[in-house]
Amino acid sequence: MKILVVGSVAYDAVETPAGKRESQLGGSASYFSTSASYFTEVGLIGVVGQDFAPYDKEMFESHGIDTSGLIEADGKTFRWAGEYMEDINEAVTLETQLNVFGDFEPELSEAHANAPYLFLANIDPTLQMNVLNSMNQRPKMIALDTMNLWIDIARSQLLDVIGKVDTLLINEGEAKQLTEQEHLPDAAAAIISQGPDATVIKRGEYGAALFGQGFSFAAPAYPLERVIDPTGAGDSFAGGFMGYLASVDKVNEETLRTAAIAGSTMASFAVEDFGLDRIKNLTQEDIKGRFKAFEDLTRFNSLA
Amino acid sequence: MKILVVGSVAYDAVETPAGKRESQLGGSASYFSTSASYFTEVGLIGVVGQDFAPYDKEMFESHGIDTSGLIEADGKTFRWAGEYMEDINEAVTLETQLNVFGDFEPELSEAHANAPYLFLANIDPTLQMNVLNSMNQRPKMIALDTMNLWIDIARSQLLDVIGKVDTLLINEGEAKQLTEQEHLPDAAAAIISQGPDATVIKRGEYGAALFGQGFSFAAPAYPLERVIDPTGAGDSFAGGFMGYLASVDKVNEETLRTAAIAGSTMASFAVEDFGLDRIKNLTQEDIKGRFKAFEDLTRFNSLA
């Protein structure tokens, strides 16, 4: 197992201008692991309820994802309901039923605890820290995602765990909220001063900005004619980003840049259909083709 | 004269979070011509009043700008007052005094009418059309900028003149307003269906998107730590964009891509100080250095 991801597995009810789904497989760990599975071997730690459909678990397994850490607990799977009717870039949460996810306590097997790459998806920072401390040795690279909820209610625990990771992935608004900085480069510098070597600031339809030690990199968004469902775009990005890094097994400025485009590639697929419908059905040719489209989107000649 | 620009020359009162200026040289033709002057020979058609300072005209001339078309009329120079206190990306107009600009009727000399590149800066589309019709022959390339005011009050005249130009430069919100399209690629396609071969959609702090026949290109914004004054960023972009195209005297997909980065380079300088203070004092080394920084900002390796 090259990458271990710890996060949520959920059933989502989603409404977008393109339509409505009552109960689709979702959750950060689902998007991340499916996306990363095109690049490397992934193990997933999460919890589901008695209502979790066998074919959803089979979908993970058909992607080579190690589901030995996907616990089936008494109760119902985590449910989230949201809509993007006013603004396709911003989910409005209609309902959250934590269900079995409310008592989630990640437990790592020996194989999990030896994973060289670790993605701490958006969960309670205290759980993120517990997972980090449960690893047998410090992974080669740890990345972390978070959200405004944890900035609001668990700021100090969040800062503690951010101080221990290599890359923070975060939305633009949340980066500014976390650092209390108005300007993106200042927010990135403040994050890097907390410990991480790099931060990926996600800007929705405007792409992502990567800031590292002494460099910055702009990853555009792919100019899609239609965004069907933006749910999971950030976790799909993270899956491509870490999946690429784990596949080359080297983390430096050069690989981080390419990883940001691998992430953008996977995010661009994720939003093309509801839930995981697009990213669960990709070929390596699809991914190479879209990556090349990003090369074309950003290519220009030097000044004469 | 390689490029002719027709537009406004103004004195602006501007307030931004970085400070306040009571009366600084501004106007679309001022920003455009100063920016383009680093790339090629520019002639400016505009009108000023009796209050126009000799040193402002000398500034243009020190940049090799042909000011034979800058008419001094009876009355006062166009004055605009605006602020960016709430949102650095959006000017709030506090006052507009058209003054001599209210009666502006561009008149072209023989040299003006033979210019091979023409930039119709943001003025009444009827005047833009008059200038276009006054050219001795169709220029090799015509670009046009506009704003929401003309979409609101002169839509049909605006569509007529857009139908005759090669490149439309327009803000994202105005592109959507003009085309009544919600998605950027759809808005770009609608613009191109009106006549232009290409459109540059300006996205403020998110950079610019270039759409051409069968290709698109994403130009990032330079991650500046501070935007001092965004006034004139769009016209400075246009100056770098057209200045580069005129300097290589070739308009195709390859040169348009590079031109978009030349434009982004000049826009990134423009916002670093109030008014023209930064872009009037550049060296070729400054420009080459910033262009290289854009190369670095967008560079990544292929997938293995």
Coordinates of C-alpha atoms in Angstrom, one line a residue, chain A residues 153-301:
Chain A
I153 CA -14.4 25.0 16.4
A154 CA -11.0 23.3 16.7
R155 CA -8.5 25.9 15.6
S156 CA -5.7 25.1 18.0
Q157 CA -6.0 21.3 17.4
L158 CA -6.0 22.0 13.6
L159 CA -2.9 24.2 13.9
D160 CA -1.2 21.4 15.8
V161 CA -1.8 18.9 13.1
I162 CA -1.0 21.3 10.3
G163 CA 2.4 21.8 12.0
K164 CA 3.2 18.1 11.4
V165 CA 2.2 17.7 7.7
D166 CA 4.1 18.4 4.5
T167 CA 1.3 19.8 2.3
L168 CA -1.9 21.5 3.3
L169 CA -4.7 21.5 0.7
I170 CA -7.2 24.1 1.4
N171 CA -9.8 26.3 -0.3
E172 CA -8.9 30.0 -0.9
G173 CA -11.5 31.4 1.5
E174 CA -10.5 29.0 4.2
A175 CA -6.8 29.7 3.7
K176 CA -7.6 33.4 4.3
Q177 CA -9.8 32.6 7.3
L178 CA -7.2 30.3 8.8
T179 CA -4.3 32.7 8.4
E180 CA -6.3 35.9 8.8
Q181 CA -4.5 37.2 5.7
E182 CA -6.3 39.0 2.9
H183 CA -3.8 38.3 0.1
L184 CA -3.1 34.8 -1.3
P185 CA 0.7 35.0 -1.2
D186 CA 0.5 36.2 2.4
A187 CA -1.9 33.4 3.3
A188 CA 0.4 30.8 1.7
A189 CA 3.5 32.2 3.5
A190 CA 1.6 32.1 6.8
I191 CA 0.7 28.5 6.2
I192 CA 4.3 27.5 5.3
S193 CA 5.5 29.3 8.4
Q194 CA 3.3 26.9 10.5
G195 CA 5.2 23.9 9.3
P196 CA 4.2 22.6 5.8
D197 CA 6.7 22.8 3.0
A198 CA 4.0 23.5 0.5
T199 CA 0.3 24.4 0.3
V200 CA -2.2 23.9 -2.5
I201 CA -4.9 26.6 -2.4
K202 CA -7.9 25.5 -4.3
R203 CA -9.8 28.2 -6.2
G204 CA -12.7 26.3 -7.8
E205 CA -13.4 27.3 -11.4
Y206 CA -10.2 29.3 -11.3
G207 CA -7.9 26.3 -10.7
A208 CA -5.4 26.0 -7.9
A209 CA -2.3 27.8 -6.7
L210 CA 0.7 25.8 -5.4
F211 CA 3.1 27.6 -3.1
G212 CA 6.3 25.9 -2.0
Q213 CA 9.7 26.9 -0.5
G214 CA 10.8 29.6 -2.9
F215 CA 8.4 28.9 -5.8
S216 CA 4.8 29.3 -6.8
F217 CA 2.9 27.5 -9.5
A218 CA -0.5 28.3 -11.1
A219 CA -2.6 25.3 -12.2
P220 CA -5.6 26.5 -14.3
A221 CA -8.9 24.9 -14.3
Y222 CA -9.9 23.0 -17.4
P223 CA -12.4 25.1 -19.3
L224 CA -15.3 22.7 -19.2
E225 CA -18.5 23.6 -21.0
R226 CA -20.6 22.1 -18.1
V227 CA -19.9 21.4 -14.5
I228 CA -22.5 18.8 -13.6
D229 CA -21.7 18.3 -9.9
P230 CA -18.7 19.9 -8.2
T231 CA -19.0 17.6 -5.1
G232 CA -15.7 15.9 -4.5
A233 CA -13.6 18.0 -6.8
G234 CA -11.1 18.9 -4.1
D235 CA -10.7 15.3 -2.9
S236 CA -10.4 14.1 -6.5
F237 CA -7.7 16.8 -6.9
A238 CA -5.9 15.5 -3.8
G239 CA -6.1 11.9 -5.1
G240 CA -4.4 12.8 -8.4
F241 CA -1.9 15.0 -6.6
M242 CA -0.8 12.4 -4.0
G243 CA -1.3 9.5 -6.4
Y244 CA 1.2 11.1 -8.8
L245 CA 3.7 11.8 -6.1
A246 CA 3.4 8.3 -4.7
S247 CA 3.8 6.8 -8.1
V248 CA 7.1 8.6 -8.8
D249 CA 8.0 8.3 -5.1
K250 CA 9.7 11.6 -5.0
V251 CA 8.6 14.9 -3.5
N252 CA 10.3 18.0 -4.7
E253 CA 9.5 21.2 -6.6
E254 CA 9.4 19.5 -10.0
T255 CA 7.2 16.6 -8.9
L256 CA 4.9 18.9 -6.9
R257 CA 4.3 21.1 -10.0
T258 CA 3.4 18.0 -12.1
A259 CA 1.3 16.6 -9.3
A260 CA -0.8 19.8 -9.2
I261 CA -1.7 19.2 -12.9
A262 CA -2.4 15.5 -12.2
G263 CA -4.7 16.8 -9.5
S264 CA -6.4 19.3 -11.7
T265 CA -6.8 16.6 -14.3
M266 CA -8.7 14.3 -11.9
A267 CA -10.8 17.3 -10.5
S268 CA -11.8 18.2 -14.1
F269 CA -13.1 14.7 -14.6
A270 CA -14.9 14.5 -11.2
V271 CA -17.1 17.5 -12.0
E272 CA -18.2 16.1 -15.4
D273 CA -20.8 13.9 -13.9
F274 CA -22.7 13.3 -10.6
G275 CA -20.8 11.8 -7.7
L276 CA -18.1 9.3 -8.7
D277 CA -19.8 8.4 -12.0
R278 CA -17.1 9.9 -14.2
I279 CA -14.0 9.2 -12.1
K280 CA -14.9 5.6 -11.5
N281 CA -14.9 4.9 -15.2
L282 CA -11.7 6.4 -16.5
T283 CA -9.0 4.8 -18.6
Q284 CA -5.3 5.6 -18.5
E285 CA -5.8 7.1 -22.0
D286 CA -8.5 9.4 -20.7
I287 CA -6.1 10.7 -18.0
K288 CA -3.1 11.1 -20.3
G289 CA -5.3 12.9 -22.9
R290 CA -6.7 15.3 -20.3
F291 CA -3.2 15.9 -18.9
K292 CA -2.0 16.8 -22.4
A293 CA -4.9 19.1 -22.7
F294 CA -3.6 21.0 -19.7
E295 CA -0.2 21.2 -21.4
D296 CA -1.9 22.7 -24.4
L297 CA -3.9 25.1 -22.2
T298 CA -0.7 26.6 -20.6
R299 CA 1.8 26.4 -23.4
F300 CA 3.4 29.6 -24.7
N301 CA 6.7 30.6 -26.3

